[in-house]
Every structure is written in structure tokens, then in C-alpha cells.
C-alpha positions as protocol buffer text, in pm:
chain_id: "A"
residue {
  index: 1
  type: UNK
  ca { x: 24797 y: 3154 z: 28710 }
}
residue {
  index: 2
  type: UNK
  ca { x: 24995 y: 3147 z: 29016 }
}
residue {
  index: 3
  type: UNK
  ca { x: 25370 y: 3051 z: 29036 }
}
residue {
  index: 4
  type: UNK
  ca { x: 25267 y: 2732 z: 29236 }
}
residue {
  index: 5
  type: UNK
  ca { x: 24969 y: 2632 z: 28988 }
}
residue {
  index: 6
  type: UNK
  ca { x: 25223 y: 2691 z: 28690 }
}
residue {
  index: 7
  type: UNK
  ca { x: 25491 y: 2465 z: 28828 }
}
residue {
  index: 8
  type: UNK
  ca { x: 25239 y: 2188 z: 28894 }
}
residue {
  index: 9
  type: UNK
  ca { x: 25064 y: 2222 z: 28503 }
}
residue {
  index: 10
  type: UNK
  ca { x: 25340 y: 2350 z: 28283 }
}
residue {
  index: 11
  type: UNK
  ca { x: 25509 y: 2137 z: 28064 }
}
residue {
  index: 12
  type: UNK
  ca { x: 25666 y: 2379 z: 27780 }
}
residue {
  index: 13
  type: UNK
  ca { x: 25739 y: 2198 z: 27438 }
}
residue {
  index: 14
  type: UNK
  ca { x: 25971 y: 2281 z: 27195 }
}
residue {
  index: 15
  type: UNK
  ca { x: 25732 y: 2323 z: 26900 }
}
residue {
  index: 16
  type: UNK
  ca { x: 25533 y: 2585 z: 26729 }
}
residue {
  index: 17
  type: UNK
  ca { x: 25189 y: 2455 z: 26856 }
}
residue {
  index: 18
  type: UNK
  ca { x: 24913 y: 2636 z: 27030 }
}
residue {
  index: 19
  type: UNK
  ca { x: 24766 y: 2313 z: 27124 }
}
residue {
  index: 20
  type: UNK
  ca { x: 24799 y: 1936 z: 27032 }
}
residue {
  index: 21
  type: UNK
  ca { x: 24678 y: 1586 z: 27145 }
}
residue {
  index: 22
  type: UNK
  ca { x: 24825 y: 1259 z: 27152 }
}
residue {
  index: 23
  type: UNK
  ca { x: 24658 y: 904 z: 27202 }
}
residue {
  index: 24
  type: UNK
  ca { x: 24330 y: 1098 z: 27305 }
}
residue {
  index: 25
  type: UNK
  ca { x: 24034 y: 870 z: 27476 }
}
residue {
  index: 26
  type: UNK
  ca { x: 23728 y: 983 z: 27562 }
}
residue {
  index: 27
  type: UNK
  ca { x: 23464 y: 768 z: 27685 }
}
residue {
  index: 28
  type: UNK
  ca { x: 23100 y: 807 z: 27825 }
}
residue {
  index: 29
  type: UNK
  ca { x: 22940 y: 588 z: 28058 }
}
residue {
  index: 30
  type: UNK
  ca { x: 22546 y: 541 z: 28004 }
}
residue {
  index: 31
  type: UNK
  ca { x: 22292 y: 297 z: 28135 }
}
residue {
  index: 32
  type: UNK
  ca { x: 22333 y: 107 z: 27807 }
}
residue {
  index: 33
  type: UNK
  ca { x: 22718 y: 95 z: 27843 }
}
residue {
  index: 34
  type: UNK
  ca { x: 22988 y: 236 z: 27702 }
}
residue {
  index: 35
  type: UNK
  ca { x: 23027 y: 496 z: 27445 }
}
residue {
  index: 36
  type: UNK
  ca { x: 23340 y: 599 z: 27290 }
}
residue {
  index: 37
  type: UNK
  ca { x: 23371 y: 890 z: 27149 }
}
residue {
  index: 38
  type: UNK
  ca { x: 23716 y: 942 z: 27085 }
}
residue {
  index: 39
  type: UNK
  ca { x: 23962 y: 645 z: 26990 }
}
residue {
  index: 40
  type: UNK
  ca { x: 24309 y: 762 z: 27004 }
}
residue {
  index: 41
  type: UNK
  ca { x: 24324 y: 1131 z: 26826 }
}
residue {
  index: 42
  type: UNK
  ca { x: 24711 y: 1249 z: 26750 }
}
residue {
  index: 43
  type: UNK
  ca { x: 24674 y: 1586 z: 26609 }
}
residue {
  index: 44
  type: UNK
  ca { x: 24853 y: 1928 z: 26618 }
}
residue {
  index: 45
  type: UNK
  ca { x: 24729 y: 2293 z: 26619 }
}
residue {
  index: 46
  type: UNK
  ca { x: 25025 y: 2505 z: 26472 }
}
residue {
  index: 47
  type: UNK
  ca { x: 25031 y: 2863 z: 26584 }
}
residue {
  index: 48
  type: UNK
  ca { x: 24859 y: 3121 z: 26375 }
}
residue {
  index: 49
  type: UNK
  ca { x: 24663 y: 2870 z: 26194 }
}
residue {
  index: 50
  type: UNK
  ca { x: 24310 y: 2795 z: 26121 }
}
residue {
  index: 51
  type: UNK
  ca { x: 24182 y: 2417 z: 26169 }
}
residue {
  index: 52
  type: UNK
  ca { x: 23870 y: 2281 z: 26092 }
}
residue {
  index: 53
  type: UNK
  ca { x: 23696 y: 1969 z: 26219 }
}
residue {
  index: 54
  type: UNK
  ca { x: 23462 y: 1821 z: 25992 }
}
residue {
  index: 55
  type: UNK
  ca { x: 23246 y: 1476 z: 26030 }
}
residue {
  index: 56
  type: UNK
  ca { x: 22888 y: 1351 z: 26070 }
}
residue {
  index: 57
  type: UNK
  ca { x: 22708 y: 1378 z: 26370 }
}
residue {
  index: 58
  type: UNK
  ca { x: 22854 y: 1134 z: 26635 }
}
residue {
  index: 59
  type: UNK
  ca { x: 23184 y: 1154 z: 26481 }
}
residue {
  index: 60
  type: UNK
  ca { x: 23348 y: 1300 z: 26793 }
}
residue {
  index: 61
  type: UNK
  ca { x: 23361 y: 1691 z: 26656 }
}
residue {
  index: 62
  type: UNK
  ca { x: 23196 y: 1813 z: 26994 }
}
residue {
  index: 63
  type: UNK
  ca { x: 23406 y: 1599 z: 27235 }
}
residue {
  index: 64
  type: UNK
  ca { x: 23734 y: 1697 z: 27087 }
}
residue {
  index: 65
  type: UNK
  ca { x: 23672 y: 2096 z: 27112 }
}
residue {
  index: 66
  type: UNK
  ca { x: 23540 y: 2062 z: 27491 }
}
residue {
  index: 67
  type: UNK
  ca { x: 23868 y: 1876 z: 27567 }
}
residue {
  index: 68
  type: UNK
  ca { x: 24102 y: 2112 z: 27375 }
}
residue {
  index: 69
  type: UNK
  ca { x: 23901 y: 2386 z: 27500 }
}
residue {
  index: 70
  type: UNK
  ca { x: 23989 y: 2248 z: 27880 }
}
residue {
  index: 71
  type: UNK
  ca { x: 23605 y: 2200 z: 27931 }
}
residue {
  index: 72
  type: UNK
  ca { x: 23623 y: 1818 z: 27936 }
}
residue {
  index: 73
  type: UNK
  ca { x: 23893 y: 1594 z: 28055 }
}
residue {
  index: 74
  type: UNK
  ca { x: 23998 y: 1294 z: 27852 }
}
residue {
  index: 75
  type: UNK
  ca { x: 23976 y: 951 z: 27967 }
}
residue {
  index: 76
  type: UNK
  ca { x: 24348 y: 874 z: 27833 }
}
residue {
  index: 77
  type: UNK
  ca { x: 24600 y: 1030 z: 27629 }
}
residue {
  index: 78
  type: UNK
  ca { x: 24772 y: 1381 z: 27641 }
}
residue {
  index: 79
  type: UNK
  ca { x: 24640 y: 1701 z: 27581 }
}
residue {
  index: 80
  type: UNK
  ca { x: 24880 y: 2024 z: 27566 }
}
residue {
  index: 81
  type: UNK
  ca { x: 24750 y: 2364 z: 27542 }
}
residue {
  index: 82
  type: UNK
  ca { x: 24979 y: 2648 z: 27558 }
}
residue {
  index: 83
  type: UNK
  ca { x: 25266 y: 2458 z: 27663 }
}
residue {
  index: 84
  type: UNK
  ca { x: 25097 y: 2292 z: 27949 }
}
residue {
  index: 85
  type: UNK
  ca { x: 24969 y: 1975 z: 28010 }
}
residue {
  index: 86
  type: UNK
  ca { x: 24608 y: 1984 z: 28089 }
}
residue {
  index: 87
  type: UNK
  ca { x: 24539 y: 1605 z: 28057 }
}
residue {
  index: 88
  type: UNK
  ca { x: 24455 y: 1516 z: 28410 }
}
residue {
  index: 89
  type: UNK
  ca { x: 24378 y: 1875 z: 28575 }
}
residue {
  index: 90
  type: UNK
  ca { x: 24089 y: 1890 z: 28857 }
}
residue {
  index: 91
  type: UNK
  ca { x: 23802 y: 2092 z: 28715 }
}
residue {
  index: 92
  type: UNK
  ca { x: 23887 y: 2409 z: 28896 }
}
residue {
  index: 93
  type: UNK
  ca { x: 24226 y: 2395 z: 28735 }
}
residue {
  index: 94
  type: UNK
  ca { x: 24127 y: 2365 z: 28412 }
}
residue {
  index: 95
  type: UNK
  ca { x: 23885 y: 2643 z: 28477 }
}
residue {
  index: 96
  type: UNK
  ca { x: 24166 y: 2865 z: 28541 }
}
residue {
  index: 97
  type: UNK
  ca { x: 24380 y: 2756 z: 28218 }
}
residue {
  index: 98
  type: UNK
  ca { x: 24042 y: 2782 z: 28029 }
}
residue {
  index: 99
  type: UNK
  ca { x: 24043 y: 3132 z: 28129 }
}
residue {
  index: 100
  type: UNK
  ca { x: 24370 y: 3232 z: 28133 }
}
residue {
  index: 101
  type: UNK
  ca { x: 24487 y: 3055 z: 27752 }
}
residue {
  index: 102
  type: UNK
  ca { x: 24187 y: 2952 z: 27599 }
}
residue {
  index: 103
  type: UNK
  ca { x: 23896 y: 3171 z: 27406 }
}
residue {
  index: 104
  type: UNK
  ca { x: 23538 y: 3022 z: 27321 }
}
residue {
  index: 105
  type: UNK
  ca { x: 23296 y: 3080 z: 27080 }
}
residue {
  index: 106
  type: UNK
  ca { x: 22937 y: 2913 z: 27119 }
}
residue {
  index: 107
  type: UNK
  ca { x: 22747 y: 2845 z: 26776 }
}
residue {
  index: 108
  type: UNK
  ca { x: 22434 y: 3087 z: 26902 }
}
residue {
  index: 109
  type: UNK
  ca { x: 22563 y: 3454 z: 26871 }
}
residue {
  index: 110
  type: UNK
  ca { x: 22368 y: 3538 z: 27201 }
}
residue {
  index: 111
  type: UNK
  ca { x: 22507 y: 3252 z: 27438 }
}
residue {
  index: 112
  type: UNK
  ca { x: 22860 y: 3422 z: 27426 }
}
residue {
  index: 113
  type: UNK
  ca { x: 22743 y: 3757 z: 27527 }
}
residue {
  index: 114
  type: UNK
  ca { x: 22613 y: 3935 z: 27856 }
}
residue {
  index: 115
  type: UNK
  ca { x: 22298 y: 4070 z: 27811 }
}
residue {
  index: 116
  type: UNK
  ca { x: 22350 y: 4405 z: 28049 }
}
residue {
  index: 117
  type: UNK
  ca { x: 22694 y: 4456 z: 27923 }
}
residue {
  index: 118
  type: UNK
  ca { x: 22791 y: 4694 z: 27611 }
}
residue {
  index: 119
  type: UNK
  ca { x: 23045 y: 4567 z: 27340 }
}
residue {
  index: 120
  type: UNK
  ca { x: 23323 y: 4742 z: 27500 }
}
residue {
  index: 121
  type: UNK
  ca { x: 23280 y: 4626 z: 27872 }
}
residue {
  index: 122
  type: UNK
  ca { x: 23290 y: 4258 z: 27703 }
}
residue {
  index: 123
  type: UNK
  ca { x: 23607 y: 4317 z: 27620 }
}
residue {
  index: 124
  type: UNK
  ca { x: 23694 y: 4449 z: 27960 }
}
residue {
  index: 125
  type: UNK
  ca { x: 23556 y: 4155 z: 28113 }
}
residue {
  index: 126
  type: UNK
  ca { x: 23742 y: 3905 z: 27920 }
}
residue {
  index: 127
  type: UNK
  ca { x: 24078 y: 4095 z: 27907 }
}
residue {
  index: 128
  type: UNK
  ca { x: 24087 y: 4091 z: 28295 }
}
residue {
  index: 129
  type: UNK
  ca { x: 23970 y: 3746 z: 28316 }
}
residue {
  index: 130
  type: UNK
  ca { x: 24265 y: 3664 z: 28083 }
}
residue {
  index: 131
  type: UNK
  ca { x: 24495 y: 3806 z: 28306 }
}
residue {
  index: 132
  type: UNK
  ca { x: 24521 y: 4199 z: 28232 }
}
residue {
  index: 133
  type: UNK
  ca { x: 24309 y: 4453 z: 28031 }
}
residue {
  index: 134
  type: UNK
  ca { x: 24493 y: 4653 z: 27762 }
}
residue {
  index: 135
  type: UNK
  ca { x: 24239 y: 4969 z: 27645 }
}
residue {
  index: 136
  type: UNK
  ca { x: 24483 y: 4972 z: 27294 }
}
residue {
  index: 137
  type: UNK
  ca { x: 24392 y: 4605 z: 27224 }
}
residue {
  index: 138
  type: UNK
  ca { x: 24038 y: 4656 z: 27262 }
}
residue {
  index: 139
  type: UNK
  ca { x: 24013 y: 4948 z: 27082 }
}
residue {
  index: 140
  type: UNK
  ca { x: 24195 y: 4807 z: 26794 }
}
residue {
  index: 141
  type: UNK
  ca { x: 24019 y: 4470 z: 26820 }
}
residue {
  index: 142
  type: UNK
  ca { x: 23718 y: 4659 z: 26803 }
}
residue {
  index: 143
  type: UNK
  ca { x: 23841 y: 4855 z: 26478 }
}
residue {
  index: 144
  type: UNK
  ca { x: 23947 y: 4491 z: 26334 }
}
residue {
  index: 145
  type: UNK
  ca { x: 23600 y: 4356 z: 26360 }
}
residue {
  index: 146
  type: UNK
  ca { x: 23421 y: 4674 z: 26234 }
}
residue {
  index: 147
  type: UNK
  ca { x: 23222 y: 4754 z: 26578 }
}
residue {
  index: 148
  type: UNK
  ca { x: 23407 y: 5093 z: 26701 }
}
residue {
  index: 149
  type: UNK
  ca { x: 23044 y: 5254 z: 26623 }
}
residue {
  index: 150
  type: UNK
  ca { x: 22903 y: 5002 z: 26829 }
}
residue {
  index: 151
  type: UNK
  ca { x: 23128 y: 5010 z: 27145 }
}
residue {
  index: 152
  type: UNK
  ca { x: 22860 y: 5122 z: 27360 }
}
residue {
  index: 153
  type: UNK
  ca { x: 22583 y: 4870 z: 27220 }
}
residue {
  index: 154
  type: UNK
  ca { x: 22461 y: 4606 z: 27425 }
}
residue {
  index: 155
  type: UNK
  ca { x: 22382 y: 4270 z: 27252 }
}
residue {
  index: 156
  type: UNK
  ca { x: 21995 y: 4316 z: 27177 }
}
residue {
  index: 157
  type: UNK
  ca { x: 22098 y: 4625 z: 26991 }
}
residue {
  index: 158
  type: UNK
  ca { x: 22339 y: 4416 z: 26754 }
}
residue {
  index: 159
  type: UNK
  ca { x: 22258 y: 4197 z: 26462 }
}
residue {
  index: 160
  type: UNK
  ca { x: 22360 y: 3848 z: 26517 }
}
residue {
  index: 161
  type: UNK
  ca { x: 22645 y: 3889 z: 26272 }
}
residue {
  index: 162
  type: UNK
  ca { x: 22764 y: 4204 z: 26498 }
}
residue {
  index: 163
  type: UNK
  ca { x: 22722 y: 3958 z: 26814 }
}
residue {
  index: 164
  type: UNK
  ca { x: 22945 y: 3696 z: 26649 }
}
residue {
  index: 165
  type: UNK
  ca { x: 23153 y: 3968 z: 26566 }
}
residue {
  index: 166
  type: UNK
  ca { x: 23167 y: 4067 z: 26922 }
}
residue {
  index: 167
  type: UNK
  ca { x: 23193 y: 3709 z: 27036 }
}
residue {
  index: 168
  type: UNK
  ca { x: 23521 y: 3656 z: 26826 }
}
residue {
  index: 169
  type: UNK
  ca { x: 23718 y: 3973 z: 26957 }
}
residue {
  index: 170
  type: UNK
  ca { x: 23601 y: 3864 z: 27308 }
}
residue {
  index: 171
  type: UNK
  ca { x: 23747 y: 3522 z: 27224 }
}
residue {
  index: 172
  type: UNK
  ca { x: 24061 y: 3700 z: 27096 }
}
residue {
  index: 173
  type: UNK
  ca { x: 24190 y: 3965 z: 27336 }
}
residue {
  index: 174
  type: UNK
  ca { x: 24459 y: 3886 z: 27587 }
}
residue {
  index: 175
  type: UNK
  ca { x: 24646 y: 3674 z: 27302 }
}
residue {
  index: 176
  type: UNK
  ca { x: 24524 y: 3325 z: 27412 }
}
residue {
  index: 177
  type: UNK
  ca { x: 24699 y: 2985 z: 27338 }
}
residue {
  index: 178
  type: UNK
  ca { x: 24359 y: 2861 z: 27157 }
}
residue {
  index: 179
  type: UNK
  ca { x: 24044 y: 3002 z: 27034 }
}
residue {
  index: 180
  type: UNK
  ca { x: 23791 y: 2704 z: 27001 }
}
residue {
  index: 181
  type: UNK
  ca { x: 23466 y: 2781 z: 26793 }
}
residue {
  index: 182
  type: UNK
  ca { x: 23178 y: 2577 z: 26777 }
}
residue {
  index: 183
  type: UNK
  ca { x: 22982 y: 2616 z: 26437 }
}
residue {
  index: 184
  type: UNK
  ca { x: 23031 y: 2948 z: 26459 }
}
residue {
  index: 185
  type: UNK
  ca { x: 22876 y: 3017 z: 26120 }
}
residue {
  index: 186
  type: UNK
  ca { x: 22572 y: 2776 z: 26217 }
}
residue {
  index: 187
  type: UNK
  ca { x: 22337 y: 3077 z: 26329 }
}
residue {
  index: 188
  type: UNK
  ca { x: 22462 y: 3320 z: 26056 }
}
residue {
  index: 189
  type: UNK
  ca { x: 22366 y: 3382 z: 25681 }
}
residue {
  index: 190
  type: UNK
  ca { x: 22608 y: 3308 z: 25401 }
}
residue {
  index: 191
  type: UNK
  ca { x: 22688 y: 3667 z: 25391 }
}
residue {
  index: 192
  type: UNK
  ca { x: 22753 y: 3717 z: 25772 }
}
residue {
  index: 193
  type: UNK
  ca { x: 22936 y: 3369 z: 25794 }
}
residue {
  index: 194
  type: UNK
  ca { x: 23172 y: 3473 z: 25501 }
}
residue {
  index: 195
  type: UNK
  ca { x: 23217 y: 3811 z: 25700 }
}
residue {
  index: 196
  type: UNK
  ca { x: 23327 y: 3638 z: 26020 }
}
residue {
  index: 197
  type: UNK
  ca { x: 23542 y: 3416 z: 25844 }
}
residue {
  index: 198
  type: UNK
  ca { x: 23731 y: 3715 z: 25659 }
}
residue {
  index: 199
  type: UNK
  ca { x: 23761 y: 3820 z: 26043 }
}
residue {
  index: 200
  type: UNK
  ca { x: 23887 y: 3523 z: 26169 }
}
residue {
  index: 201
  type: UNK
  ca { x: 24162 y: 3500 z: 25858 }
}
residue {
  index: 202
  type: UNK
  ca { x: 24273 y: 3857 z: 25951 }
}
residue {
  index: 203
  type: UNK
  ca { x: 24321 y: 3758 z: 26323 }
}
residue {
  index: 204
  type: UNK
  ca { x: 24498 y: 3444 z: 26244 }
}
residue {
  index: 205
  type: UNK
  ca { x: 24739 y: 3659 z: 26026 }
}
residue {
  index: 206
  type: UNK
  ca { x: 24823 y: 3822 z: 26376 }
}
residue {
  index: 207
  type: UNK
  ca { x: 24896 y: 3498 z: 26530 }
}
residue {
  index: 208
  type: UNK
  ca { x: 24578 y: 3359 z: 26693 }
}
residue {
  index: 209
  type: UNK
  ca { x: 24514 y: 3027 z: 26655 }
}
residue {
  index: 210
  type: UNK
  ca { x: 24171 y: 2919 z: 26567 }
}
residue {
  index: 211
  type: UNK
  ca { x: 24004 y: 2550 z: 26610 }
}
residue {
  index: 212
  type: UNK
  ca { x: 23648 y: 2498 z: 26479 }
}
residue {
  index: 213
  type: UNK
  ca { x: 23403 y: 2223 z: 26425 }
}
residue {
  index: 214
  type: UNK
  ca { x: 23175 y: 2283 z: 26135 }
}
residue {
  index: 215
  type: UNK
  ca { x: 22933 y: 2149 z: 25844 }
}
residue {
  index: 216
  type: UNK
  ca { x: 22962 y: 2497 z: 25692 }
}
residue {
  index: 217
  type: UNK
  ca { x: 23169 y: 2467 z: 25339 }
}
residue {
  index: 218
  type: UNK
  ca { x: 23241 y: 2848 z: 25401 }
}
residue {
  index: 219
  type: UNK
  ca { x: 23460 y: 2787 z: 25756 }
}
residue {
  index: 220
  type: UNK
  ca { x: 23629 y: 2470 z: 25555 }
}
residue {
  index: 221
  type: UNK
  ca { x: 23732 y: 2698 z: 25294 }
}
residue {
  index: 222
  type: UNK
  ca { x: 23889 y: 2930 z: 25520 }
}
residue {
  index: 223
  type: UNK
  ca { x: 24071 y: 2667 z: 25709 }
}
residue {
  index: 224
  type: UNK
  ca { x: 24464 y: 2634 z: 25659 }
}
residue {
  index: 225
  type: UNK
  ca { x: 24408 y: 2239 z: 25777 }
}
residue {
  index: 226
  type: UNK
  ca { x: 24124 y: 2010 z: 25800 }
}
residue {
  index: 227
  type: UNK
  ca { x: 24090 y: 1728 z: 26012 }
}
residue {
  index: 228
  type: UNK
  ca { x: 23834 y: 1457 z: 25930 }
}
residue {
  index: 229
  type: UNK
  ca { x: 23667 y: 1251 z: 26204 }
}
residue {
  index: 230
  type: UNK
  ca { x: 23464 y: 930 z: 26206 }
}
residue {
  index: 231
  type: UNK
  ca { x: 23352 y: 710 z: 26442 }
}
residue {
  index: 232
  type: UNK
  ca { x: 23561 y: 867 z: 26682 }
}
residue {
  index: 233
  type: UNK
  ca { x: 23868 y: 841 z: 26499 }
}
residue {
  index: 234
  type: UNK
  ca { x: 24084 y: 1066 z: 26281 }
}
residue {
  index: 235
  type: UNK
  ca { x: 24015 y: 941 z: 25909 }
}
residue {
  index: 236
  type: UNK
  ca { x: 24211 y: 1190 z: 25705 }
}
residue {
  index: 237
  type: UNK
  ca { x: 24359 y: 1567 z: 25731 }
}
residue {
  index: 238
  type: UNK
  ca { x: 24426 y: 1808 z: 25472 }
}
residue {
  index: 239
  type: UNK
  ca { x: 24646 y: 2093 z: 25421 }
}
residue {
  index: 240
  type: UNK
  ca { x: 24514 y: 2363 z: 25219 }
}
residue {
  index: 241
  type: UNK
  ca { x: 24859 y: 2491 z: 25100 }
}
residue {
  index: 242
  type: UNK
  ca { x: 25016 y: 2168 z: 25009 }
}
residue {
  index: 243
  type: UNK
  ca { x: 24748 y: 1898 z: 24956 }
}
residue {
  index: 244
  type: UNK
  ca { x: 24464 y: 2128 z: 24790 }
}
residue {
  index: 245
  type: UNK
  ca { x: 24335 y: 1815 z: 24562 }
}
residue {
  index: 246
  type: UNK
  ca { x: 24365 y: 1536 z: 24866 }
}
residue {
  index: 247
  type: UNK
  ca { x: 24291 y: 1445 z: 25187 }
}
residue {
  index: 248
  type: UNK
  ca { x: 24608 y: 1240 z: 25348 }
}
residue {
  index: 249
  type: UNK
  ca { x: 24450 y: 923 z: 25517 }
}
residue {
  index: 250
  type: UNK
  ca { x: 24570 y: 926 z: 25879 }
}
residue {
  index: 251
  type: UNK
  ca { x: 24762 y: 598 z: 26054 }
}
residue {
  index: 252
  type: UNK
  ca { x: 24724 y: 628 z: 26404 }
}
residue {
  index: 253
  type: UNK
  ca { x: 25005 y: 512 z: 26674 }
}
residue {
  index: 254
  type: UNK
  ca { x: 24871 y: 133 z: 26675 }
}
residue {
  index: 255
  type: UNK
  ca { x: 24905 y: 133 z: 26296 }
}
residue {
  index: 256
  type: UNK
  ca { x: 24546 y: 137 z: 26250 }
}
residue {
  index: 257
  type: UNK
  ca { x: 24398 y: 374 z: 25927 }
}
residue {
  index: 258
  type: UNK
  ca { x: 24050 y: 416 z: 25840 }
}
residue {
  index: 259
  type: UNK
  ca { x: 23922 y: 376 z: 25490 }
}
residue {
  index: 260
  type: UNK
  ca { x: 23732 y: 615 z: 25295 }
}
residue {
  index: 261
  type: UNK
  ca { x: 23326 y: 524 z: 25346 }
}
residue {
  index: 262
  type: UNK
  ca { x: 23304 y: 445 z: 24974 }
}
residue {
  index: 263
  type: UNK
  ca { x: 23578 y: 183 z: 25017 }
}
residue {
  index: 264
  type: UNK
  ca { x: 23446 y: -19 z: 25248 }
}
residue {
  index: 265
  type: UNK
  ca { x: 23193 y: -179 z: 25006 }
}
residue {
  index: 266
  type: UNK
  ca { x: 23475 y: -382 z: 24872 }
}
residue {
  index: 267
  type: UNK
  ca { x: 23550 y: -533 z: 25223 }
}
residue {
  index: 268
  type: UNK
  ca { x: 23197 y: -695 z: 25320 }
}
residue {
  index: 269
  type: UNK
  ca { x: 23349 y: -920 z: 25570 }
}
residue {
  index: 270
  type: UNK
  ca { x: 23532 y: -642 z: 25705 }
}
residue {
  index: 271
  type: UNK
  ca { x: 23905 y: -858 z: 25643 }
}
residue {
  index: 272
  type: UNK
  ca { x: 24148 y: -769 z: 25382 }
}
residue {
  index: 273
  type: UNK
  ca { x: 24489 y: -893 z: 25235 }
}
residue {
  index: 274
  type: UNK
  ca { x: 24794 y: -664 z: 25321 }
}
residue {
  index: 275
  type: UNK
  ca { x: 25096 y: -696 z: 25058 }
}
residue {
  index: 276
  type: UNK
  ca { x: 25396 y: -539 z: 25131 }
}
residue {
  index: 277
  type: UNK
  ca { x: 25701 y: -502 z: 24874 }
}
residue {
  index: 278
  type: UNK
  ca { x: 25929 y: -257 z: 24803 }
}
residue {
  index: 279
  type: UNK
  ca { x: 25702 y: -26 z: 24580 }
}
residue {
  index: 280
  type: UNK
  ca { x: 25465 y: 24 z: 24901 }
}
residue {
  index: 281
  type: UNK
  ca { x: 25129 y: -141 z: 25049 }
}
residue {
  index: 282
  type: UNK
  ca { x: 24828 y: -306 z: 24897 }
}
residue {
  index: 283
  type: UNK
  ca { x: 24522 y: -387 z: 25074 }
}
residue {
  index: 284
  type: UNK
  ca { x: 24323 y: -596 z: 24894 }
}
residue {
  index: 285
  type: UNK
  ca { x: 23962 y: -795 z: 24920 }
}
residue {
  index: 286
  type: UNK
  ca { x: 24050 y: -1130 z: 25026 }
}
């Protein structure tokens, strides 16, 4: 990134987060009115960790990933990627940030690749776009993803699993701050999906940070943290190490908390009695 641009967009944080968002809002305007895709998301993505984002269709997963990949701009809120505040950058500056510090994987393996380039040339191109190609890193990544003997093969000569492994290596080359993956195992069989996530874990141990939306339990099981979205809000989060048996509900900066869907039947009138005492907080039907 040019020095003058770095000055304009850089805002270094003292945390160990590869990316974060605060008060994130995304509104789409349609012919029938506003669609609130995200309604105040606060989340952080630690370096070298795998974070899975889960939730039903329409929960806001894709909107969150597109913003954290610097593809879209939020309607409101702050987004930090690799120490840079990208919240209000115009499209051309987001594109430069995306090239340098974000790797992206589409769910369809072929969508990640250029038909006329072989595996090695994909890494050359991705490395140069990221700011500098290192042949040693390319060779190492091909070995990590098990494609050393496929280095001169083009995408049509590879299986879907091999294509997605190449996409993973291309996204991770050049040490991006964040690799964003949209349903990375959706087009793979269970064996190929399991193998891909084992590679993701090995790269995470090397310091690569992953954020993935998913409906696949294989991806969720490989994650260090899981964020649960519902109706554009962060409903809960779970930490694989500390909270294996439970998901923690999230209280946003406005003091709002989402009840689990199963609890809503207790509040048909959508009103509750809140009792606060020295022992804690109770939420009861009226």
C-alpha cells in the first residue's frame, strides 16, 4: 500500500485481533423498503484463530463476511482489518486493502481459480497482488496442501477437493491479515471437506486467521470460536476451548440480548418482567 494511502487508512490497534467490528450495521434499500441485514454487530477475530459464523438463511452471514472481506462498506459502525480502519473507504481503496491483507474463498472451487493458470502460477499471481511473491513460501504451501505433484496442472485437471485446496493456498499466501471463506466445504463431499478443514487448522497453527460462514458441522467442529447470527444480530458465541458445552448469549452495546428461539414461546406478547438483585438478573413472562 502506498505510504500516503497507508497514512489515510491506517489505525493501528494494540490488540492481537486480525480484524474486528463494532456497532456494525448494514441496510439494503429495496423497492419495498429497508432490509436490515445487520443490526449492531460487535465481534473480534483473534490472530491465528478459526471463527465460524452460523445461522439460518437471511441471518446476515453473507453481509458480515462481505464487509469483513472489504468487499462491501457498512451503513454504520467501525471495521478494522489488519490494523486498518476500512469502515468508510471508497471502493478503490477497499480493493487495495483487499488485495494486500485479505484472502477470499468462494464456495464453488472453480470460482476461485483462473482456468488457464496452473497451480504454481496461481500462487505467483496471488503473491504478487499481495505485495511480493516468495518462491519458497509457494513451494511450502503447495506441500502443506498436498499439491506439490500438481504444481503444473490447471484447474480442469484437478478434482473439486484439489481445486479448493489450491484456493486455500492462494488465499493464504503472502500472510494476509484475514482469510474469509464463504461456505468453503459446500461443494465438497464429507471426506474432502474434512481434509480441507484439517489443512485450515494446520495453517491456523502457522498464524493464519480464518473466518468462515457455514452450515457444515465439519467446519463448525474445526473452529476455535463460533458466532451465531439471527435476524442480523449476534445471538450467541461459543469458545471451543472454554465453553464446549454452552454458547454464551451476547449483550450488545445498547444492552439488548437475543433470547434463544425456543424461549420465545414463553413470551407471546413480546413483553418481559426484568428482575435485578444481588444474585443476578431474571427474565420472566408478565
